[in-house]
Short mmCIF file of C-alpha atoms in Angstrom, two decimals:
data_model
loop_
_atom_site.label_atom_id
_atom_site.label_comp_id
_atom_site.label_asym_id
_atom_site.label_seq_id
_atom_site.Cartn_x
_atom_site.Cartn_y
_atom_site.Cartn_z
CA UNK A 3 273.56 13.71 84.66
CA UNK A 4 269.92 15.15 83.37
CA UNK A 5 267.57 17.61 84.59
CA UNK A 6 264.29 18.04 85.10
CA UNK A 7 262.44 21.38 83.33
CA UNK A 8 260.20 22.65 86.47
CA UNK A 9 258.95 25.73 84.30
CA UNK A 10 260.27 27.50 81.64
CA UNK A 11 259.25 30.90 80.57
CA UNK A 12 259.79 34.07 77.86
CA UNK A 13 261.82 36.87 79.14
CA UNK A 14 263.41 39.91 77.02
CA UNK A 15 263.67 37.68 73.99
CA UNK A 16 265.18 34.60 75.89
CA UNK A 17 264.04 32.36 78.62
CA UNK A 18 264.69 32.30 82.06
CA UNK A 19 263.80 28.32 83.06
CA UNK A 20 263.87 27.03 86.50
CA UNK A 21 265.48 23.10 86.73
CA UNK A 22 266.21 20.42 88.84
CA UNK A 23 268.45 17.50 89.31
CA UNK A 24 269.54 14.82 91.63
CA UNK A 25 272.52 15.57 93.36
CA UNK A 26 275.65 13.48 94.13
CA UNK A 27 277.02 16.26 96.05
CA UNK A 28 274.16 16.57 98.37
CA UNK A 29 272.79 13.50 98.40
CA UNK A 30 268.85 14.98 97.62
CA UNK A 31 267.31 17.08 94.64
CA UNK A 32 268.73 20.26 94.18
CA UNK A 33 266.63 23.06 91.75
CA UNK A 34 268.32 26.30 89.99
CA UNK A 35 267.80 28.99 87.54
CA UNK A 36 269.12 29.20 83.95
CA UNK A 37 268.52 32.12 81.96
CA UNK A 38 269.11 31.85 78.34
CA UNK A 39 270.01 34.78 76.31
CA UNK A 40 268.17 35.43 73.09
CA UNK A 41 270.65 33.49 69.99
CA UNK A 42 271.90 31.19 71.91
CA UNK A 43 271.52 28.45 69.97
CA UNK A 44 274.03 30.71 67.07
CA UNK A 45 277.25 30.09 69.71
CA UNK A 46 278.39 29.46 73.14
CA UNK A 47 277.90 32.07 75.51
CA UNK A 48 279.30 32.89 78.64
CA UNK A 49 278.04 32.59 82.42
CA UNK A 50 277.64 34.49 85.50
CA UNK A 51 276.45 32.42 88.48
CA UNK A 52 274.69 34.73 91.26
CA UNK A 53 274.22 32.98 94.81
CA UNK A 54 272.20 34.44 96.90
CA UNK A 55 271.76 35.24 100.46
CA UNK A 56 270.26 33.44 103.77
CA UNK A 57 266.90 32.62 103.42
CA UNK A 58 267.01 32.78 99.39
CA UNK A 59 266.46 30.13 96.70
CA UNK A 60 267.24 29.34 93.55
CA UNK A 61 264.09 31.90 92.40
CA UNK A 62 265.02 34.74 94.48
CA UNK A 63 267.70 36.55 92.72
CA UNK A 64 266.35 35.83 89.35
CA UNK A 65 262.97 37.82 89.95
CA UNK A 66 264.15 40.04 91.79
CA UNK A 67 267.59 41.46 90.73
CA UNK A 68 266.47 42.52 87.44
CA UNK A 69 269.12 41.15 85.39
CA UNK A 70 267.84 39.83 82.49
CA UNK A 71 267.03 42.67 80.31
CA UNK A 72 271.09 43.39 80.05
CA UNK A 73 271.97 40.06 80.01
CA UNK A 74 269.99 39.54 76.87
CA UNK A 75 271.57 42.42 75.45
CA UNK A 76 275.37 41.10 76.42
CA UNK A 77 274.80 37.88 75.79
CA UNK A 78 275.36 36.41 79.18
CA UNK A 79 273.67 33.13 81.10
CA UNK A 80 272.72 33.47 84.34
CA UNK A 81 272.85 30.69 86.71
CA UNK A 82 271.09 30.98 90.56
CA UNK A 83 271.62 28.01 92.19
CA UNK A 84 269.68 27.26 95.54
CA UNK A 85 272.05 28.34 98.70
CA UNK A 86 271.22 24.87 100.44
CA UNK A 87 270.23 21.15 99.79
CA UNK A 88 266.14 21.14 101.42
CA UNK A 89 264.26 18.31 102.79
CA UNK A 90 267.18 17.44 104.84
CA UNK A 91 265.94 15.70 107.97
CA UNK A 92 269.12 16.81 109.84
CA UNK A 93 268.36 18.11 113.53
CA UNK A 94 268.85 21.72 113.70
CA UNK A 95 269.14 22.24 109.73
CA UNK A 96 265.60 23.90 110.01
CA UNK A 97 264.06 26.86 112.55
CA UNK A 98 266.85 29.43 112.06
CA UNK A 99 266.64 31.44 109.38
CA UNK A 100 270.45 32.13 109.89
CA UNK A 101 271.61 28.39 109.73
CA UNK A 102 271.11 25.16 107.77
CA UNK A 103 268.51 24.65 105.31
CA UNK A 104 268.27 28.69 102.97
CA UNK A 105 271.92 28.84 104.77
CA UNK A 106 274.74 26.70 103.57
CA UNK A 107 277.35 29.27 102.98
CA UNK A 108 278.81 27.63 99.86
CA UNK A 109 280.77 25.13 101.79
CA UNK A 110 281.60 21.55 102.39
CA UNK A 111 280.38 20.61 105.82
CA UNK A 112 283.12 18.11 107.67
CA UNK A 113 280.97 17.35 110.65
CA UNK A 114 279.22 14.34 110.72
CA UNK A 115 275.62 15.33 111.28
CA UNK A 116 276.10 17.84 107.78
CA UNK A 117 278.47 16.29 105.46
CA UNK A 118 276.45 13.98 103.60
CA UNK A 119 273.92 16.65 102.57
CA UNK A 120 275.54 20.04 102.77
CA UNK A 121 278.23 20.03 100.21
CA UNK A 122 277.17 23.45 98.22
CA UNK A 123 280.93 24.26 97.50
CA UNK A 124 281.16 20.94 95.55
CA UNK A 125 278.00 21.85 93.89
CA UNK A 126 278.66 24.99 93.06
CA UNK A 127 281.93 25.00 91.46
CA UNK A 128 282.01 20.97 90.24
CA UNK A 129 278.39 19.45 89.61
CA UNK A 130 276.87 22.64 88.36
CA UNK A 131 278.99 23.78 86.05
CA UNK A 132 279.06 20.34 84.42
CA UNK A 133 275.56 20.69 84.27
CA UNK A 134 274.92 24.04 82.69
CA UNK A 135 277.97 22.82 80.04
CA UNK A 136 276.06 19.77 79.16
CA UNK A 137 272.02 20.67 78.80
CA UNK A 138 272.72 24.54 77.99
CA UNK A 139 274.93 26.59 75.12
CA UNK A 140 277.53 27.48 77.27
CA UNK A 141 281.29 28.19 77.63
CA UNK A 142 282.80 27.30 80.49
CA UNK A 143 285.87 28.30 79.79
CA UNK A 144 284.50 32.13 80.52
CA UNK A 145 282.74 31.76 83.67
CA UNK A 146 281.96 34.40 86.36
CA UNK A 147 280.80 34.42 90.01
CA UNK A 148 278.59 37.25 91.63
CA UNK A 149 276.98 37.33 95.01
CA UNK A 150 274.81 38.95 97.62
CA UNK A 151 275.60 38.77 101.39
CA UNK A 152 276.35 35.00 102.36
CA UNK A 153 275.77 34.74 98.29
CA UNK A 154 279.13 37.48 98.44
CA UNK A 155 280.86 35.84 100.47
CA UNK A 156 280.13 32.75 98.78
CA UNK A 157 281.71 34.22 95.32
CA UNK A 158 284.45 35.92 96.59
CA UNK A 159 285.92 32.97 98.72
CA UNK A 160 285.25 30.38 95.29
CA UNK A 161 286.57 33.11 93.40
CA UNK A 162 289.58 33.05 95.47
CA UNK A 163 290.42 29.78 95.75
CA UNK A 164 289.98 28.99 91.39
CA UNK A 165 291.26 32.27 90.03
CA UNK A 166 291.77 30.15 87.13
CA UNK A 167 288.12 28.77 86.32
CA UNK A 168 286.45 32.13 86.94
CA UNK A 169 287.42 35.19 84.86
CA UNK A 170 285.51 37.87 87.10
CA UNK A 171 284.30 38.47 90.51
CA UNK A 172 281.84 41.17 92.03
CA UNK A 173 279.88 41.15 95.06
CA UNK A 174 277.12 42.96 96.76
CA UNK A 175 277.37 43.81 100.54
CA UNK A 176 279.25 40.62 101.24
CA UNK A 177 280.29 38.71 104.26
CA UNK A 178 283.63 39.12 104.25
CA UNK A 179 285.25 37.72 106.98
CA UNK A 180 282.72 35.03 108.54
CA UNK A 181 284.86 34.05 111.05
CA UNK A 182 284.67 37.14 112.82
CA UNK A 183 281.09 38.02 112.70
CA UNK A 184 277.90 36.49 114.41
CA UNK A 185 276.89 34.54 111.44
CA UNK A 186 280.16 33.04 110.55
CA UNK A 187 280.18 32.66 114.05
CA UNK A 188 277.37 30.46 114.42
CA UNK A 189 277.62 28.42 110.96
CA UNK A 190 281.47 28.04 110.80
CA UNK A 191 281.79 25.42 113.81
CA UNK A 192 278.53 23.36 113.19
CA UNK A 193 279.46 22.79 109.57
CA UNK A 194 283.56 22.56 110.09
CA UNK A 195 283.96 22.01 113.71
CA UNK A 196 285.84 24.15 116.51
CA UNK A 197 289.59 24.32 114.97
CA UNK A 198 289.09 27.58 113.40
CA UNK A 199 292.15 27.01 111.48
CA UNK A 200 289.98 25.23 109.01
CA UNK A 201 287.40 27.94 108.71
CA UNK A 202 290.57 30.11 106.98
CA UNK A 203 289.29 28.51 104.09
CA UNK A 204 286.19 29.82 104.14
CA UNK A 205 286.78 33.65 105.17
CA UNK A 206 287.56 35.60 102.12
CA UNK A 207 290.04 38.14 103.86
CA UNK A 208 292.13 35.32 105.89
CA UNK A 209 292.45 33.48 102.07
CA UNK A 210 293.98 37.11 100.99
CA UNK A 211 295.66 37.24 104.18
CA UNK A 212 297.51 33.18 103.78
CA UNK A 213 297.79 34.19 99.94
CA UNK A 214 294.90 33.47 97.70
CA UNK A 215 294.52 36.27 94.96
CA UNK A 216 292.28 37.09 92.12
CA UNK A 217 294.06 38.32 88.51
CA UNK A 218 291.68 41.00 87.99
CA UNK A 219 289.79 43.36 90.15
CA UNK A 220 287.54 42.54 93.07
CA UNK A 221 283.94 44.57 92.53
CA UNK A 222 281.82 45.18 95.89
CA UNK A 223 279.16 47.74 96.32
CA UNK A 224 277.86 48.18 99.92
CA UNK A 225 275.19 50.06 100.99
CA UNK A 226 275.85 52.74 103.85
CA UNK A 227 272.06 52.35 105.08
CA UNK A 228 272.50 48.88 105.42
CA UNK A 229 270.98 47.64 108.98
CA UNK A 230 274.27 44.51 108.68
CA UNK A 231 276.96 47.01 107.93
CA UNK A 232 278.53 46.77 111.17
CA UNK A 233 277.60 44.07 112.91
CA UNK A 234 277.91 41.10 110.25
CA UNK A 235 279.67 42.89 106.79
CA UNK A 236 282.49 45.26 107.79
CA UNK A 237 283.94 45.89 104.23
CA UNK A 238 286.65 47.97 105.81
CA UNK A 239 288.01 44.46 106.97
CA UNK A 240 288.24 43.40 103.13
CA UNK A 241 289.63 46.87 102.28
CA UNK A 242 292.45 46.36 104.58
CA UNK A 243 293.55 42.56 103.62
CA UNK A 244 293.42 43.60 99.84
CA UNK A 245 295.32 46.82 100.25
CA UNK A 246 297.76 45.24 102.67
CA UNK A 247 298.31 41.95 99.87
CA UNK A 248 298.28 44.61 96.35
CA UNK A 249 294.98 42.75 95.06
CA UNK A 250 292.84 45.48 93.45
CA UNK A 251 289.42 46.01 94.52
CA UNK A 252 286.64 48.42 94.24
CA UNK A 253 285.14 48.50 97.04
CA UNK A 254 281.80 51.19 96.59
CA UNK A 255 280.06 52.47 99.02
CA UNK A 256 276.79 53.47 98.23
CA UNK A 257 274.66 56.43 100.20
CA UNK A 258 271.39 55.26 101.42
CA UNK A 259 271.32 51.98 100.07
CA UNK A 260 270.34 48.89 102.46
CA UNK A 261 270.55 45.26 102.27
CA UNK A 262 267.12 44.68 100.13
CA UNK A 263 267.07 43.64 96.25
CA UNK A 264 266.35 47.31 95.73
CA UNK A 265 270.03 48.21 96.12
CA UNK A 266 271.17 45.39 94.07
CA UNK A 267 268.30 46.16 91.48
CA UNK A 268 269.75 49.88 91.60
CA UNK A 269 274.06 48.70 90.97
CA UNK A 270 273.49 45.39 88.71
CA UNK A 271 273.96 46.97 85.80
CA UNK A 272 277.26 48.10 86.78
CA UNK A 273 278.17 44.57 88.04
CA UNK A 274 277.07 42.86 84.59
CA UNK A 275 279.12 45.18 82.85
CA UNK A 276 281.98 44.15 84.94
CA UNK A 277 281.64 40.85 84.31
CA UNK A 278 280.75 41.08 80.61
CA UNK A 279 283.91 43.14 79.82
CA UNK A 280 286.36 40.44 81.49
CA UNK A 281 284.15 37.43 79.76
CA UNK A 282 284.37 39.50 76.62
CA UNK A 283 280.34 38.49 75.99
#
C-alpha cells in the first residue's frame, strides 16, 4: 500500500501532513491526518488516533483540537482518519448530516446497499494502522484510541473489542449506547439491519454489559452545557454498565462546557497525558 502527500506543513517543530490512499476496505480513496512529532526520525514513537464526530473529516480535529503543541512535547503521532468513505453514489448516503457520508460510525455495514463502501471499522483498526507503520516512524505496538461524540463512541467500542492492540482509551462526550438513542437509532439498522442483536457489537455499554473490558481506565469528559447530553449521550448509562461490570472509568463532568471543539480544546491536555503515561511516550 502507498499514499499520496495532499499537503504537508510545519507545526511546533514537526509536521502535521494530510494523506491519501486507495482503500481496499472501502472500495474508494480515503484521506487522513498524520502529525509527526519533532525527532522522529531518532526512534519509533507512539500513536493516538482521534476520530471525530458526524459531519467531521479527516482535517477537523487536527485544526481544531489543538493538540499538537503537547504532542510535540510527548512525543506522540496523531492520526485523524476521515469518519466515512465520500463520493459514494449510494442512495441515501448523502442529505443527512446525521447518516452516511461524514457519518459512518466506525463500523462494518452488513446491508447490501452499504457494505462494499462503508467498512470504517476495518479501516480503522486493520488498513490504517498498517499504513501509518509502513510510511511513518511509528510503533504499533503502543497504540491509543481517542474520540469525540460518534468519534467516542467509535474509540470506546474498538477499544473494547482489542484491549490488546490499544494501550489507552479516552473519550470526549461520547455516544455511548447507540442503540438506545436517536442516532444509533437511525444508523444502526440501515448499516446492520433490524436484528438488534447484532448492533450489541456496536454499543459500547451492551459490549461491557455481554463482557468486553478494557485493562486500564476508561477517560470521558462530558460537558454539562452540552445541547446532546440527554437526548443522544447519557453518560450515566456508561457509568452504570462500568460500575455494575468493575471496569474503571473516569467519567468527568465538566460545568458549562458544550459539544463544540472549544470544550475539547479546553480538556485535551488532560486526555494526551492520559494516553502518553499508558504509551510511556
Amino acid at each position: 500500500m502507498s499514499i499520496e502527500i495532499v499537503s504537508e506543513q510545519r507545526c511546533h517543530g514537526g509536521v502535521q501532513g494530510f494523506y491519501q490512499h486507495v482503500s481496499m476496505a472501502t472500495a474508494g480513496t480515503m484521506k487522513f491526518g498524520v502529525f509527526q512529532p519533532p525527532r522522529i526520525a531518532e526512534r519509533r514513537m507512539p500513536v493516538l488516533y482521534f476520530l471525530a464526530g458526524l459531519t467531521c473529516n479527516a482535517e477537523t480535529a487536527a485544526i481544531k483540537a489543538g493538540a499538537q503543541k503537547l504532542a510535540a512535547e510527548l512525543g506522540l503521532i496523531l492520526v485523524t482518519p476521515d469518519t466515512s468513505p465520500r463520493d459514494t453514489g449510494i442512495e441515501g448516503a448523502t442529505g443527512d448530516w446525521e447518516f452516511g457520508e461524514g457519518a459512518g460510525f466506525y463500523l462494518d455495514a452488513t446491508t447490501p446497499a452499504f457494505a462494499q463502501r462503508f467498512a470504517m471499522y476495518r479501516h480503522v483498526t486493520a488498513e490504517l494502522p498498517a499504513l501509518i507503520a509502513a510510511s511513518f516512524n511509528a510503533d504499533i505496538d503502543r497504540q491509543g484510541i481517542c474520540g469525540h461524540s460518534m468519534g467516542g463512541h467509535g474509540a470506546l467500542t474498538i477499544a473494547l473489542k482489542n484491549p490488546e492492540t490499544y494501550k489507552s482509551v479516552s473519550a470526549f462526550a461520547p455516544i455511548v449506547a447507540p442503540s438506545r438513542v436517536p442516532w444509533g437509532l437511525k444508523a444502526l439498522p440501515r448499516y446492520l439491519g433490524d436484528d438488534q442483536v447484532t448492533w450489541r457489537a456496536h454499543d459500547a455499554c451492551a459490549l461491557i454489559e455481554d463482557g468486553a473490558r478494557f485493562p486500564g481506565t476508561i477517560l470521558v469528559d462530558q460537558g454539562d452545557a452540552d445541547q446532546y447530553l440527554q437526548t443522544q449521550l447519557q453518560p450515566h448509562l456508561l457509568e452504570s454498565a462500568c460500575a455494575a461490570a468493575g471496569q474503571p472509568l473516569n467519567l468527568r463532568m465538566q460545568a458549562g462546557y458544550d459539544h463544540s471543539y472549544w470544550f475539547i480544546q479546553s480538556f485535551i491536555e488532560n486526555h494526551l497525558l492520559h494516553h502518553a503515561i499508558a504509551l510511556r511516550a
